[in-house]
Short mmCIF file of N, CA and C in Angstrom, two decimals:
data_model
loop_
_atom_site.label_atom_id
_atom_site.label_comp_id
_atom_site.label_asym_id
_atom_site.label_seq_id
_atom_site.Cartn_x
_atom_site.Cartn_y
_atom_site.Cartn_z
N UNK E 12 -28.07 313.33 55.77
CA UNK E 12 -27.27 312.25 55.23
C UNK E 12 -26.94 312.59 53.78
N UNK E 13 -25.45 312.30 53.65
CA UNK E 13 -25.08 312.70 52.04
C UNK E 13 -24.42 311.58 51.38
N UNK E 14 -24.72 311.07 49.99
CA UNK E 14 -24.70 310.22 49.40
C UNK E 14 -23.78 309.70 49.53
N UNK E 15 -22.54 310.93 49.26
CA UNK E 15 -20.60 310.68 49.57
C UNK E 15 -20.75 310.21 50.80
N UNK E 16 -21.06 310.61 51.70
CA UNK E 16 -20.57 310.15 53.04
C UNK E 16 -21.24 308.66 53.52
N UNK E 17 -21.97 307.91 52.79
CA UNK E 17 -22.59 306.96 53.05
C UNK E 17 -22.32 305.90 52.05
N UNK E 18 -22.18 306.45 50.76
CA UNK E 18 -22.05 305.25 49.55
C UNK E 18 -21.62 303.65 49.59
N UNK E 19 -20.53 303.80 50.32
CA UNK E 19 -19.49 303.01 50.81
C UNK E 19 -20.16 302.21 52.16
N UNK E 20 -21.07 302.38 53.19
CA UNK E 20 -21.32 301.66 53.94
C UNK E 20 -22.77 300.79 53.20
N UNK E 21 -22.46 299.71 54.01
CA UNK E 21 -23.34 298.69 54.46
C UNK E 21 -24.01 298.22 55.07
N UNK E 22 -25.59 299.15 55.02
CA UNK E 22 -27.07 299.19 55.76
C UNK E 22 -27.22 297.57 55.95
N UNK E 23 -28.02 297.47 57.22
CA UNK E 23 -27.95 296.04 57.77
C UNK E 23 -29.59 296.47 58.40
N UNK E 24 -30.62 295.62 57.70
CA UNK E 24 -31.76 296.10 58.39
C UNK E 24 -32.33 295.33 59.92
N UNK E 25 -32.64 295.98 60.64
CA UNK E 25 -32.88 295.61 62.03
C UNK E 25 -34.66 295.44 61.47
N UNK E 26 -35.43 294.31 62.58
CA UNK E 26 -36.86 294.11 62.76
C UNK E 26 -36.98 293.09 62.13
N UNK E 27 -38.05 292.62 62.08
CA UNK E 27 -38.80 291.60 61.08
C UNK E 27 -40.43 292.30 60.66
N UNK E 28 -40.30 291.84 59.42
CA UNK E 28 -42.08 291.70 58.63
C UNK E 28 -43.02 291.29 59.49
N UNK E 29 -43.73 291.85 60.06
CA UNK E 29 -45.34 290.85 60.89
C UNK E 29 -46.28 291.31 59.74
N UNK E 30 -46.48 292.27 59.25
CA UNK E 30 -47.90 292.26 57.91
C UNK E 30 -48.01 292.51 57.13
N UNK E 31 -49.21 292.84 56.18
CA UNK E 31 -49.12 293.64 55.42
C UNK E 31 -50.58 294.51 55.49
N UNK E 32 -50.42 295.65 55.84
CA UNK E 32 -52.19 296.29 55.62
C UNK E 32 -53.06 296.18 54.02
N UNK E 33 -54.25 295.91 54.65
CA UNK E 33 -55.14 295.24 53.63
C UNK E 33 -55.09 296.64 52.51
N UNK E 34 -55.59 297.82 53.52
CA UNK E 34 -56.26 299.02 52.54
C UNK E 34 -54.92 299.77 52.07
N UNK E 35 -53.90 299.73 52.35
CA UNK E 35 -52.62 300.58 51.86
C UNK E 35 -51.78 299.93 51.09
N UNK E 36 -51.47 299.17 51.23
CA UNK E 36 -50.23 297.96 50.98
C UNK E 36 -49.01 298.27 51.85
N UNK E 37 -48.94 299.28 52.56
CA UNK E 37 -48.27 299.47 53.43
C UNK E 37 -47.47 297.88 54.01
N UNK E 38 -46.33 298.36 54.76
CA UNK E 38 -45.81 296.73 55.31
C UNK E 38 -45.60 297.10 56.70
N UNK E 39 -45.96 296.49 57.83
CA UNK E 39 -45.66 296.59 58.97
C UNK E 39 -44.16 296.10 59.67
N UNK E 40 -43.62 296.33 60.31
CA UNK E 40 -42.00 296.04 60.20
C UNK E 40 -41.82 296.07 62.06
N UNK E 41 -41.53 295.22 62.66
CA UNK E 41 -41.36 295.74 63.95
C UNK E 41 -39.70 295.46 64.23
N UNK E 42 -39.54 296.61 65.35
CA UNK E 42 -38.22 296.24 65.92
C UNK E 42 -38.42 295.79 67.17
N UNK E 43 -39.39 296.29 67.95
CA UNK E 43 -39.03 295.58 69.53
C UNK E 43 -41.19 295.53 70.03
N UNK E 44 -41.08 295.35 70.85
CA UNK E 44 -42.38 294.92 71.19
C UNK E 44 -42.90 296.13 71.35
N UNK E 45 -42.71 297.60 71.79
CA UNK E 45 -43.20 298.65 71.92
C UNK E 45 -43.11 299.26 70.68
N UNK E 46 -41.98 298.45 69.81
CA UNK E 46 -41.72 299.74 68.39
C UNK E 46 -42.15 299.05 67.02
N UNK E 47 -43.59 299.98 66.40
CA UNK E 47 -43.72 299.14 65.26
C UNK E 47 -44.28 300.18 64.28
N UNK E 48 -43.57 299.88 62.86
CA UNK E 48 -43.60 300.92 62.30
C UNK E 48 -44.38 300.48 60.41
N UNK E 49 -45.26 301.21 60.35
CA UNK E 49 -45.66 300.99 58.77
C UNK E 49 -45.01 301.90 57.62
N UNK E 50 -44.39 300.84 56.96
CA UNK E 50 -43.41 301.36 55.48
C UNK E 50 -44.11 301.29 54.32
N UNK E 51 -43.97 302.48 53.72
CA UNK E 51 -44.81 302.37 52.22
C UNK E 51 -43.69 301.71 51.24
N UNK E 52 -44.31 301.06 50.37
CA UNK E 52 -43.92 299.85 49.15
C UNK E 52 -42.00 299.68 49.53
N UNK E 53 -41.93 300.94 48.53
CA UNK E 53 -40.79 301.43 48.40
C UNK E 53 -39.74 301.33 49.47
N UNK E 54 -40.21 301.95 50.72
CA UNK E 54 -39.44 302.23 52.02
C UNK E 54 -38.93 300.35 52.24
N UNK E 55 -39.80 299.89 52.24
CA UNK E 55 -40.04 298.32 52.40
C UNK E 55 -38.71 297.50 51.69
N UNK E 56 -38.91 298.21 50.49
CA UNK E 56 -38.42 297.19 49.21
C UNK E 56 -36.69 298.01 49.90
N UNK E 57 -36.71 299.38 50.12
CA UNK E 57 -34.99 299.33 50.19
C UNK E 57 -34.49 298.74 51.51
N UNK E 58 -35.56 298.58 52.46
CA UNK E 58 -35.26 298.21 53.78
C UNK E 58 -34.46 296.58 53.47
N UNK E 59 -35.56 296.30 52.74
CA UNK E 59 -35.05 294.53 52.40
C UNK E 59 -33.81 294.37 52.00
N UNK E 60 -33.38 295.16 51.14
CA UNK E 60 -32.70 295.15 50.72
C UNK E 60 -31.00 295.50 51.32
N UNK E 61 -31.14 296.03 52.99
CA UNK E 61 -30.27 295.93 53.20
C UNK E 61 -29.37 295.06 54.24
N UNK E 62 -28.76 294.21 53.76
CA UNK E 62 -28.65 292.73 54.32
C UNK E 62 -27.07 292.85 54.27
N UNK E 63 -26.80 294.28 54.98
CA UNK E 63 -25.66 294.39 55.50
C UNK E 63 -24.05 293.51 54.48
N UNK E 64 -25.03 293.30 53.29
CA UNK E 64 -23.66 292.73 52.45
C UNK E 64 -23.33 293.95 50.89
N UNK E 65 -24.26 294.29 50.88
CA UNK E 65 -24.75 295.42 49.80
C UNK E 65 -24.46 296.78 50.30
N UNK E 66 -23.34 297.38 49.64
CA UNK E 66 -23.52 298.60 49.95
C UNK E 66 -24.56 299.80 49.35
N UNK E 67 -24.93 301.49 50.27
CA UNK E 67 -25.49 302.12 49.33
C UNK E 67 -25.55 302.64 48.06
N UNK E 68 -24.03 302.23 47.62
CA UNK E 68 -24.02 302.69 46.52
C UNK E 68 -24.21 301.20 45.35
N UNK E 69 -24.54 300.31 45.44
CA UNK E 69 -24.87 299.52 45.32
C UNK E 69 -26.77 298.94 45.42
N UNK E 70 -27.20 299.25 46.39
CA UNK E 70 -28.24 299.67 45.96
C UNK E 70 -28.87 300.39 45.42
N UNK E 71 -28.22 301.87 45.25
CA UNK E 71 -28.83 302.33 44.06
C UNK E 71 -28.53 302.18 42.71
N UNK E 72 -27.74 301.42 42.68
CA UNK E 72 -27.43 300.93 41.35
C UNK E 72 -28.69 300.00 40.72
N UNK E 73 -28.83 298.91 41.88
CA UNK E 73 -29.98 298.07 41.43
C UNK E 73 -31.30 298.57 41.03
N UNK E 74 -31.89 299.10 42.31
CA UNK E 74 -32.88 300.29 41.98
C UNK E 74 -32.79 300.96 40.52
N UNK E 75 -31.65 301.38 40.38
CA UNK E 75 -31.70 302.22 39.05
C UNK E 75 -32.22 301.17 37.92
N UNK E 76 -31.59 300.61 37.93
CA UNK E 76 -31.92 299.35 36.59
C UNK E 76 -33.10 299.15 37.13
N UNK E 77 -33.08 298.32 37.79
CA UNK E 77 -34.91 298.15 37.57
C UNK E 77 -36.13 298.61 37.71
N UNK E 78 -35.95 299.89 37.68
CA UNK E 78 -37.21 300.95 38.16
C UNK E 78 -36.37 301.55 36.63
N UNK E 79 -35.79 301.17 35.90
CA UNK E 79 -35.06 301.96 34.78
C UNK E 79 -35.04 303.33 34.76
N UNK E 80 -34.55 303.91 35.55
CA UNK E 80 -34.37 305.57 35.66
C UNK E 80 -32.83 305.53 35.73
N UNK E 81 -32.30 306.68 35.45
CA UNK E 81 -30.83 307.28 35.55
C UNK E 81 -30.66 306.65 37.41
N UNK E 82 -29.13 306.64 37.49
CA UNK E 82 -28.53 306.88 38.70
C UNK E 82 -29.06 308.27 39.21
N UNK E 83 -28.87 309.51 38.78
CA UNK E 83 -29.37 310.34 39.23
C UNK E 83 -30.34 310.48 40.06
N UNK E 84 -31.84 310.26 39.69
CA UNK E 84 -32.95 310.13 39.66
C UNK E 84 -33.32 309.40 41.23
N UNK E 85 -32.51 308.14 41.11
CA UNK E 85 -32.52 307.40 42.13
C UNK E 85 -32.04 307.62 43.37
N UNK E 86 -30.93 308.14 43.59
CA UNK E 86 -29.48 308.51 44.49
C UNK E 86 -30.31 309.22 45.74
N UNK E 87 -30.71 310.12 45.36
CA UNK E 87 -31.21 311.30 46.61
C UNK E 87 -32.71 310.87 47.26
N UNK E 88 -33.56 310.37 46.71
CA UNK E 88 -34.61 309.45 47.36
C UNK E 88 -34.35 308.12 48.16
N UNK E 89 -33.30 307.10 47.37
CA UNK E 89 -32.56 306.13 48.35
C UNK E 89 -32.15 306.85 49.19
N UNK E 90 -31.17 307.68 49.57
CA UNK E 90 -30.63 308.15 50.57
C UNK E 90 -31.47 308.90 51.69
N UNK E 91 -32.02 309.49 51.14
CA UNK E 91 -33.92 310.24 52.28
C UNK E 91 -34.34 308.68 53.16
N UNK E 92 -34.25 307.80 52.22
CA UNK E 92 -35.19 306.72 52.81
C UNK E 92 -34.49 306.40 53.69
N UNK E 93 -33.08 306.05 53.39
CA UNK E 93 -32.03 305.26 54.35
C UNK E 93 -32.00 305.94 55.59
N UNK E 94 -32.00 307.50 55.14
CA UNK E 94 -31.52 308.32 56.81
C UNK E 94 -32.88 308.01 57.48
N UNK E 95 -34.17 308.15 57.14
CA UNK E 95 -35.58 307.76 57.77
C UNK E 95 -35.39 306.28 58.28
N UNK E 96 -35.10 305.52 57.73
CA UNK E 96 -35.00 304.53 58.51
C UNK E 96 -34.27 304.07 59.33
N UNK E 97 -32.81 305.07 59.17
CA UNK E 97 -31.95 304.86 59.94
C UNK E 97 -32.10 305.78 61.67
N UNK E 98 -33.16 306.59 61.56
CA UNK E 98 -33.80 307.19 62.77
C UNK E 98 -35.01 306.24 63.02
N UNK E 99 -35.27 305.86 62.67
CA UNK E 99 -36.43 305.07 63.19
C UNK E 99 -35.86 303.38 63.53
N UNK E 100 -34.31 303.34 63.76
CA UNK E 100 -33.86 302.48 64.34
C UNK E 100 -33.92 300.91 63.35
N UNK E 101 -34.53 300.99 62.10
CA UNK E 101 -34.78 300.26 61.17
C UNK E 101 -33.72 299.48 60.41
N UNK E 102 -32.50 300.47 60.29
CA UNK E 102 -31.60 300.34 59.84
C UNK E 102 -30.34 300.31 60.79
N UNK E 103 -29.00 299.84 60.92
CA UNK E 103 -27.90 299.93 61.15
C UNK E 103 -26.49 300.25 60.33
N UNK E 104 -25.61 301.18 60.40
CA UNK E 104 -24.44 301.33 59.42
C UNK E 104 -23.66 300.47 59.93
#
């Protein structure tokens, strides 16, 4: 997945929250009754974040400001996360 080719769409996250693990902080996230998947902090926080009204390039904008790092910095880790979640059925374009 490349930043250009995605910027412009609008991740729509599939599942709901059932937990949170005590010893990780991990977040548990399910999509269907057989499929359930644990997201670290981060993975979590961009998952939420995509509510299919926000585009990617738009979330990393936010991210950037408030984790205060360059756009740079941000761009290519959002996008790792998005394609991971977007195989693990988490996400929708």
């Amino acid at each position: 997945m490349n930043f250009e080719d995605v910027k412009d769409k609008k991740p729509k996250k599939i599942g709901e929250l059932i937990d949170r693990s005590e010893e990780n902080e991990n977040y548990i996230v399910k999509v269907a009754e057989d499929k359930v998947y644990e997201l670290a902090p981060i993975a979590y926080y961009i998952w939420t974040m995509c509510d299919g009204n926000k585009s990617v390039d738009e979330i990393v904008n936010e991210l950037s400001k408030e984790a205060n790092l360059d756009i740079s910095q941000v761009r290519d880790p959002v996008v790792m996360v998005l394609d991971e979640l977007e195989k693990a059925s988490l996400i929708a374009f």
